[in-house]
XYZ file of N, CA and C in Angstrom:
600
model
N 0.834 -1.184 0.000
C 0.000 0.000 0.000
C 0.876 1.243 0.000
N 0.470 2.254 -0.745
C 1.241 3.490 -0.856
C 0.870 4.442 0.259
N 1.851 5.132 0.795
C 1.622 6.078 1.887
C 1.609 7.490 1.311
N 0.660 7.759 0.416
C 0.576 9.078 -0.207
C -0.874 9.504 -0.330
N -1.100 10.800 -0.361
C -2.407 11.334 -0.728
C -2.209 12.774 -1.160
N -2.821 13.127 -2.254
C -2.765 14.496 -2.752
C -3.802 14.631 -3.847
N -3.849 15.787 -4.463
C -4.804 15.963 -5.552
C -4.351 15.236 -6.811
N -3.068 14.876 -6.892
C -2.556 14.205 -8.086
C -2.349 12.704 -7.883
N -2.022 12.278 -6.679
C -1.748 10.872 -6.416
C -2.594 10.403 -5.252
N -3.451 9.417 -5.407
C -3.764 8.803 -6.688
C -4.614 9.741 -7.538
N -4.731 9.431 -8.810
C -5.409 10.339 -9.725
C -6.888 10.002 -9.877
N -7.414 9.146 -9.032
C -8.851 8.858 -9.017
C -9.407 9.401 -7.710
N -10.347 10.304 -7.793
C -10.922 10.917 -6.600
C -11.933 9.997 -5.946
N -12.141 10.193 -4.659
C -13.195 9.451 -3.978
C -14.536 9.792 -4.626
N -15.368 8.773 -4.757
C -16.657 8.939 -5.431
C -16.608 8.597 -6.901
N -15.382 8.513 -7.475
C -15.242 8.159 -8.895
C -15.196 6.646 -9.076
N -15.490 6.204 -10.287
C -15.323 4.788 -10.630
C -13.843 4.454 -10.681
N -13.472 3.306 -10.144
C -12.094 2.842 -10.282
C -11.813 2.489 -11.735
N -12.726 1.744 -12.348
C -12.597 1.331 -13.746
C -13.818 1.843 -14.487
N -13.608 2.789 -15.367
C -14.734 3.405 -16.075
C -15.392 2.384 -17.010
N -16.707 2.300 -16.932
C -17.451 1.397 -17.805
C -17.346 -0.065 -17.429
N -17.018 -0.366 -16.187
C -16.879 -1.763 -15.768
C -18.200 -2.505 -15.945
N -18.103 -3.716 -16.491
C -19.308 -4.497 -16.762
C -19.202 -5.922 -16.243
N -18.047 -6.311 -15.728
C -17.875 -7.664 -15.195
C -18.185 -7.692 -13.715
N -17.383 -8.432 -12.959
C -17.507 -8.420 -11.503
C -16.960 -7.088 -11.004
N -17.785 -6.313 -10.332
C -17.350 -5.010 -9.850
C -16.326 -5.186 -8.734
N -15.249 -4.418 -8.803
C -14.121 -4.588 -7.894
C -14.431 -4.042 -6.507
N -14.107 -4.850 -5.488
C -14.113 -4.425 -4.089
C -12.701 -4.618 -3.556
N -12.160 -3.609 -2.898
C -10.832 -3.708 -2.285
C -10.928 -3.246 -0.843
N -10.365 -4.045 0.058
C -10.382 -3.695 1.473
C -8.996 -3.913 2.040
N -8.597 -3.055 2.959
C -7.318 -3.192 3.654
C -7.621 -3.698 5.061
N -7.055 -4.874 5.399
C -7.340 -5.488 6.690
C -6.051 -5.698 7.477
N -5.785 -4.844 8.479
C -4.567 -4.988 9.267
C -4.661 -6.071 10.343
N -5.822 -6.724 10.461
C -6.022 -7.741 11.494
C -6.250 -9.133 10.924
N -6.049 -9.325 9.646
C -6.277 -10.627 9.017
C -5.360 -11.682 9.632
N -5.942 -12.785 10.089
C -5.144 -13.856 10.689
C -4.093 -14.370 9.706
N -2.859 -14.435 10.155
C -1.720 -14.949 9.388
C -1.392 -14.113 8.149
N -1.883 -12.889 8.073
C -1.568 -12.027 6.938
C -0.158 -11.481 7.040
N 0.491 -11.303 5.890
C 1.872 -10.817 5.883
C 1.980 -9.392 6.408
N 0.944 -8.579 6.179
C 0.996 -7.188 6.639
C -0.046 -6.939 7.727
N -0.218 -7.920 8.596
C -1.069 -7.745 9.765
C -0.301 -6.912 10.787
N -0.826 -5.732 11.118
C -0.127 -4.810 12.010
C -1.149 -3.915 12.704
N -1.136 -3.921 14.020
C -2.115 -3.131 14.773
C -1.829 -1.641 14.697
N -0.548 -1.269 14.518
C -0.178 0.144 14.450
C 0.719 0.384 13.241
N 0.712 1.613 12.744
C 1.581 1.994 11.631
C 2.967 2.310 12.167
N 3.902 2.601 11.270
C 5.260 2.965 11.691
C 5.270 4.287 12.463
N 4.204 5.077 12.327
C 4.078 6.327 13.085
C 3.372 6.123 14.421
N 3.020 4.864 14.738
C 2.363 4.577 16.004
C 0.875 4.822 16.012
N 0.258 4.960 14.824
C -1.182 5.194 14.755
C -1.923 3.869 14.665
N -3.020 3.745 15.405
C -3.833 2.543 15.388
C -4.417 2.340 13.992
N -4.313 1.118 13.493
C -4.820 0.787 12.161
C -6.154 0.056 12.283
N -7.066 0.357 11.393
C -8.395 -0.254 11.399
C -8.702 -0.783 9.995
N -9.530 -1.828 9.888
C -9.953 -2.284 8.557
C -10.604 -1.130 7.791
N -10.327 -1.041 6.490
C -10.819 0.083 5.700
C -11.228 -0.388 4.304
N -12.420 -0.009 3.882
C -12.862 -0.260 2.515
C -12.314 0.843 1.621
N -11.540 0.454 0.617
C -10.939 1.419 -0.305
C -11.831 1.602 -1.531
N -12.312 0.473 -2.076
C -13.199 0.488 -3.249
C -14.359 -0.457 -2.966
N -15.574 -0.006 -3.240
C -16.739 -0.884 -3.114
C -17.590 -0.761 -4.367
N -17.896 -1.906 -4.972
C -18.681 -1.935 -6.214
C -18.110 -0.976 -7.254
N -16.777 -0.978 -7.361
C -16.047 -0.203 -8.366
C -16.033 1.299 -8.092
N -16.464 1.736 -6.919
C -16.444 3.156 -6.561
C -15.376 3.377 -5.493
N -14.494 4.349 -5.721
C -13.427 4.659 -4.766
C -14.020 5.358 -3.553
N -13.772 4.765 -2.371
C -14.314 5.321 -1.129
C -13.288 6.096 -0.327
N -12.037 5.637 -0.363
C -10.993 6.219 0.486
C -9.691 6.348 -0.281
N -8.873 7.301 0.149
C -7.510 7.465 -0.323
C -6.580 7.225 0.856
N -5.611 6.333 0.699
C -4.670 6.066 1.778
C -3.834 7.307 2.035
N -3.705 7.661 3.312
C -2.975 8.873 3.662
C -2.264 8.671 4.994
N -0.939 8.558 4.940
C -0.144 8.372 6.150
C 0.037 9.670 6.917
N 0.626 9.556 8.088
C 0.771 10.706 8.996
C 1.559 11.855 8.369
N 2.670 11.553 7.716
C 3.506 12.609 7.143
C 2.739 13.429 6.119
N 2.065 12.754 5.186
C 1.345 13.478 4.137
C 0.081 14.133 4.677
N -0.547 13.524 5.670
C -1.738 14.158 6.234
C -1.374 15.466 6.924
N -0.175 15.527 7.527
C 0.283 16.785 8.125
C 0.536 17.839 7.059
N 1.181 17.443 5.957
C 1.457 18.392 4.868
C 0.175 18.942 4.261
N -0.811 18.067 4.099
C -2.011 18.421 3.344
C -3.199 18.783 4.230
N -2.972 18.792 5.551
C -4.034 19.123 6.493
C -5.241 18.195 6.323
N -4.930 16.883 6.242
C -5.970 15.859 6.128
C -5.867 14.903 7.302
N -6.928 14.164 7.549
C -6.890 13.150 8.599
C -6.113 11.936 8.103
N -5.190 11.396 8.898
C -4.497 10.180 8.483
C -5.454 8.991 8.460
N -5.184 8.057 7.585
C -6.015 6.855 7.464
C -5.151 5.621 7.731
N -5.785 4.493 7.678
C -5.060 3.226 7.718
C -4.149 3.140 6.500
N -2.898 2.742 6.721
C -1.964 2.571 5.604
C -1.327 1.180 5.604
N -1.537 0.422 6.675
C -1.018 -0.938 6.759
C -2.171 -1.917 6.647
N -1.883 -3.100 6.147
C -2.919 -4.120 6.092
C -2.790 -5.003 4.872
N -3.509 -6.079 4.896
C -3.540 -7.056 3.811
C -4.674 -6.709 2.859
N -4.421 -6.830 1.577
C -5.443 -6.541 0.579
C -6.441 -7.696 0.542
N -7.709 -7.370 0.705
C -8.775 -8.375 0.708
C -9.731 -8.073 -0.442
N -9.989 -9.091 -1.266
C -10.915 -8.988 -2.396
C -11.955 -10.093 -2.231
N -13.256 -9.789 -2.276
C -14.269 -10.831 -2.103
C -14.243 -11.863 -3.229
N -14.742 -13.039 -2.924
C -14.815 -14.124 -3.909
C -15.808 -13.781 -5.012
N -15.546 -14.330 -6.187
C -16.483 -14.218 -7.288
C -17.509 -15.334 -7.247
N -18.182 -15.556 -8.374
C -19.280 -16.531 -8.421
C -18.944 -17.792 -9.208
N -17.797 -17.803 -9.884
C -17.538 -18.885 -10.829
C -16.340 -19.730 -10.420
N -16.406 -21.009 -10.764
C -15.261 -21.890 -10.551
C -14.212 -21.620 -11.630
N -13.020 -22.144 -11.423
C -11.957 -22.005 -12.423
C -12.408 -22.579 -13.766
N -13.023 -23.753 -13.748
C -13.458 -24.388 -14.997
C -14.513 -23.558 -15.708
N -15.403 -22.942 -14.942
C -16.417 -22.076 -15.553
C -15.769 -20.856 -16.200
N -14.758 -20.286 -15.549
C -14.060 -19.135 -16.121
C -13.407 -19.516 -17.449
N -12.763 -20.674 -17.474
C -12.088 -21.120 -18.702
C -13.088 -21.334 -19.832
N -14.296 -21.775 -19.493
C -15.294 -22.069 -20.529
C -16.024 -20.821 -21.034
N -15.732 -19.644 -20.463
C -16.445 -18.428 -20.857
C -15.974 -17.851 -22.185
N -14.774 -18.210 -22.635
C -14.230 -17.678 -23.881
C -13.784 -18.832 -24.782
N -13.781 -18.628 -26.104
C -13.365 -19.704 -27.003
C -11.901 -20.109 -26.819
N -11.055 -19.142 -26.417
C -9.643 -19.440 -26.199
C -9.172 -18.698 -24.958
N -8.582 -19.429 -24.010
C -8.122 -18.848 -22.751
C -6.699 -19.301 -22.474
N -5.837 -18.350 -22.123
C -4.477 -18.651 -21.696
C -4.453 -18.626 -20.173
N -4.133 -19.770 -19.570
C -3.993 -19.853 -18.119
C -2.514 -19.761 -17.773
N -2.156 -18.766 -16.985
C -0.761 -18.607 -16.566
C -0.530 -19.498 -15.353
N 0.383 -20.440 -15.478
C 0.715 -21.329 -14.373
C 1.884 -20.797 -13.556
N 2.800 -20.083 -14.230
C 3.968 -19.555 -13.516
C 4.471 -18.307 -14.211
N 4.530 -17.192 -13.451
C 5.165 -15.969 -13.915
C 6.635 -15.991 -13.520
N 7.463 -15.256 -14.260
C 8.829 -15.030 -13.781
C 8.771 -14.024 -12.641
N 8.058 -12.958 -12.848
C 7.773 -11.939 -11.835
C 6.696 -11.044 -12.436
N 5.843 -10.502 -11.592
C 4.794 -9.618 -12.080
C 5.159 -8.196 -11.691
N 5.358 -7.361 -12.706
C 5.740 -5.968 -12.468
C 4.509 -5.079 -12.593
N 4.327 -4.204 -11.614
C 3.183 -3.307 -11.632
C 3.645 -1.873 -11.416
N 2.909 -0.945 -11.965
C 3.170 0.479 -11.765
C 1.963 1.060 -11.031
N 2.122 1.410 -9.744
C 0.970 1.898 -8.976
C 0.434 3.244 -9.464
N 1.208 3.971 -10.253
C 0.764 5.288 -10.714
C -0.012 5.221 -12.024
N 0.353 4.275 -12.901
C -0.343 4.172 -14.185
C -1.356 3.033 -14.212
N -1.227 2.096 -13.284
C -2.130 0.943 -13.279
C -1.757 -0.133 -14.279
N -0.550 -0.050 -14.848
C -0.129 -1.046 -15.827
C 0.575 -2.209 -15.137
N 0.612 -3.351 -15.827
C 1.303 -4.525 -15.310
C 1.935 -5.281 -16.478
N 2.974 -6.043 -16.179
C 3.636 -6.850 -17.207
C 4.394 -7.983 -16.547
N 4.648 -9.022 -17.310
C 5.402 -10.155 -16.787
C 5.847 -11.052 -17.928
N 6.908 -11.801 -17.677
C 7.301 -12.886 -18.569
C 6.575 -14.152 -18.125
N 6.236 -14.979 -19.079
C 5.509 -16.215 -18.809
C 6.500 -17.370 -18.739
N 6.588 -17.996 -17.597
C 7.451 -19.180 -17.483
C 6.731 -20.427 -17.973
N 5.468 -20.547 -17.594
C 4.693 -21.723 -18.004
C 3.223 -21.357 -18.049
N 2.557 -21.796 -19.108
C 1.128 -21.558 -19.238
C 0.508 -22.634 -20.101
N -0.803 -22.582 -20.222
C -1.482 -23.502 -21.128
C -2.654 -22.800 -21.774
N -2.870 -23.134 -23.027
C -3.932 -22.519 -23.819
C -5.066 -23.526 -23.979
N -6.255 -23.108 -23.539
C -7.458 -23.917 -23.714
C -8.190 -23.393 -24.946
N -8.302 -24.209 -25.967
C -8.976 -23.837 -27.209
C -10.238 -24.675 -27.327
N -11.397 -24.057 -27.063
C -12.658 -24.806 -27.084
C -13.070 -25.200 -28.490
N -12.717 -24.378 -29.485
C -13.105 -24.698 -30.863
C -12.355 -25.928 -31.366
N -11.048 -25.967 -31.074
C -10.248 -27.128 -31.492
C -10.301 -28.269 -30.486
N -10.836 -27.976 -29.291
C -10.910 -28.952 -28.202
C -9.514 -29.468 -27.835
N -8.587 -28.501 -27.690
C -7.207 -28.857 -27.360
C -6.731 -28.063 -26.144
N -5.715 -28.612 -25.491
C -5.009 -27.924 -24.412
C -3.528 -27.995 -24.750
N -2.889 -26.834 -24.888
C -1.487 -26.774 -25.306
C -0.660 -26.036 -24.256
N 0.430 -26.661 -23.823
C 1.333 -26.020 -22.861
C 2.317 -25.123 -23.604
N 2.646 -23.981 -22.996
C 3.598 -23.053 -23.606
C 4.627 -22.616 -22.566
N 5.801 -22.246 -23.060
C 6.837 -21.657 -22.219
C 7.334 -20.402 -22.908
N 7.638 -19.368 -22.124
C 8.169 -18.137 -22.691
C 7.078 -17.180 -23.116
N 7.520 -16.044 -23.628
C 6.600 -14.987 -24.014
C 6.377 -14.021 -22.867
N 5.573 -13.012 -23.129
C 5.291 -12.010 -22.103
C 3.877 -11.481 -22.276
N 3.371 -10.913 -21.212
C 2.056 -10.278 -21.278
C 2.146 -8.900 -20.648
N 1.235 -8.033 -21.042
C 1.178 -6.689 -20.476
C -0.245 -6.170 -20.587
N -0.576 -5.266 -19.695
C -1.910 -4.705 -19.733
C -2.075 -3.586 -18.735
N -3.316 -3.219 -18.516
C -3.653 -2.132 -17.598
C -4.913 -2.516 -16.846
N -4.932 -2.237 -15.551
C -6.123 -2.535 -14.763
C -7.334 -1.789 -15.317
N -7.124 -0.594 -15.859
C -8.238 0.223 -16.320
C -8.834 -0.292 -17.636
N -8.036 -0.985 -18.438
C -8.535 -1.537 -19.697
C -8.925 -3.002 -19.550
N -8.075 -3.782 -18.912
C -8.249 -5.233 -18.924
C -9.114 -5.769 -17.792
N -9.491 -4.915 -16.836
C -10.373 -5.352 -15.756
C -11.814 -4.897 -15.980
N -12.125 -4.344 -17.143
C -13.491 -3.871 -17.392
C -14.496 -5.017 -17.340
N -14.095 -6.178 -17.816
C -14.989 -7.339 -17.827
C -14.445 -8.472 -16.972
N -13.679 -8.142 -15.937
C -13.045 -9.166 -15.106
C -14.097 -10.062 -14.452
N -13.735 -11.330 -14.331
C -14.547 -12.298 -13.589
C -13.634 -12.971 -12.578
N -14.071 -13.000 -11.316
C -13.266 -13.586 -10.253
C -13.769 -14.983 -9.908
N -12.843 -15.836 -9.493
C -13.219 -17.200 -9.113
C -13.821 -17.212 -7.709
N -14.550 -18.295 -7.413
C -15.175 -18.422 -6.095
C -14.257 -19.104 -5.093
N -13.078 -19.514 -5.512
C -12.113 -20.123 -4.595
C -11.144 -19.049 -4.131
N -10.977 -18.963 -2.806
C -10.116 -17.933 -2.218
C -8.735 -18.508 -1.917
N -7.733 -17.623 -1.913
C -6.361 -18.022 -1.622
C -5.688 -16.895 -0.855
N -4.690 -17.249 -0.041
C -3.922 -16.236 0.682
C -2.487 -16.271 0.183
N -1.931 -15.094 -0.138
C -0.538 -14.965 -0.556
C 0.159 -13.970 0.362
N 1.397 -14.271 0.674
C 2.219 -13.370 1.472
C 3.557 -13.197 0.787
N 4.053 -11.980 0.767
C 5.380 -11.751 0.193
C 6.136 -10.753 1.059
N 7.441 -10.955 1.103
C 8.322 -10.106 1.897
C 9.486 -9.673 1.022
N 9.869 -8.422 1.131
C 11.005 -7.922 0.351
C 11.787 -6.937 1.210
N 13.071 -6.735 0.904
C 13.861 -5.771 1.687
C 13.194 -4.406 1.673
N 13.137 -3.792 2.829
C 12.460 -2.496 2.903
C 12.881 -1.712 4.121
N 11.997 -0.826 4.538
C 12.325 0.116 5.604
C 11.598 -0.197 6.909
N 11.022 -1.385 7.052
C 10.315 -1.695 8.282
C 11.306 -1.967 9.404
N 10.781 -2.116 10.596
C 11.648 -2.292 11.766
C 12.517 -3.530 11.661
N 12.001 -4.583 11.031
C 12.784 -5.803 10.916
C 13.537 -5.880 9.580
N 13.579 -4.777 8.837
C 14.340 -4.738 7.589
C 13.603 -5.296 6.395
N 12.312 -5.612 6.547
C 11.541 -6.146 5.430
C 10.250 -5.356 5.265
N 9.740 -5.326 4.049
C 8.393 -4.817 3.835
C 7.548 -6.000 3.399
N 6.295 -5.980 3.771
C 5.443 -7.138 3.542
C 4.178 -6.722 2.815
N 3.626 -7.651 2.055
C 2.320 -7.441 1.454
C 1.557 -8.750 1.529
N 0.293 -8.642 1.894
C -0.558 -9.813 2.001
C -1.785 -9.657 1.129
N -2.251 -10.784 0.588
C -3.432 -10.796 -0.276
C -4.320 -11.952 0.131
N -5.616 -11.685 0.292
C -6.601 -12.723 0.515
C -7.752 -12.448 -0.425
N -7.908 -13.311 -1.430
C -8.936 -13.056 -2.432
C -9.048 -14.198 -3.413
N -9.739 -13.982 -4.518
C -9.944 -15.031 -5.510
C -8.623 -15.603 -6.029
N -8.604 -16.919 -6.216
C -7.394 -17.568 -6.714
C -7.187 -17.296 -8.199
N -8.279 -17.123 -8.938
C -8.197 -16.899 -10.377
C -9.022 -15.674 -10.777
N -8.591 -15.019 -11.842
C -9.362 -13.927 -12.429
C -9.261 -14.059 -13.943
N -10.377 -13.929 -14.614
C -10.409 -13.984 -16.081
C -10.405 -12.562 -16.606
N -9.312 -12.194 -17.337
C -9.176 -10.864 -17.919
C -9.383 -10.934 -19.414
N -9.772 -9.819 -19.989
C -10.040 -9.756 -21.425
C -9.004 -8.880 -22.140
N -8.646 -9.271 -23.358
C -7.829 -8.457 -24.275
C -6.461 -8.093 -23.717
N -5.875 -8.985 -22.915
C -4.521 -8.747 -22.432
C -3.543 -8.986 -23.578
N -2.555 -8.122 -23.733
C -1.564 -8.261 -24.804
C -0.561 -9.362 -24.447
N -0.472 -10.377 -25.319
C 0.457 -11.482 -25.123
C 1.314 -11.618 -26.369
N 2.636 -11.663 -26.192
C 3.557 -11.817 -27.321
C 4.524 -12.960 -27.033
N 5.038 -13.550 -28.101
C 6.045 -14.590 -27.967
C 5.447 -15.973 -27.933
């Protein structure tokens, strides 16, 4: 989670749609600092402020902007929760149902790494292993290599989330007290995106 708030960052105001023209499963995002076994479960922020569960986006509408103590002082705003695990509600469909929704679906089994830009909403990754389900040919083909790229604002317009939930935790070198920064995710295990650019 980013510890910023201003008129420019993030560039979506509260009350606005996160994804304009969304027609799939409407996105809900919640920050939960008390999630059991979450990587970023923390009762207080690095500034010593009590953290509370916070809804950031509900039904694709932005409700809150994360704002840490330093920026809230600069901007004369109330500080909000800035620590916590990202929680996304389950969708309605199984993995198999998601695969059957399109004539051809690429399932990513292994990324090399997923790169995201929090300011533009873009993402990209190299594909280590995947498989293509072709309903017209009735074939399943494994692939290695290639890359994909996209944008949350374009490729999540018709997103469909799976009904199976999963928890992910990641730790990387950072500025926390123990020398690591953490991020936790609890949400759908699969998401079906449309029109993602795939090459190779």
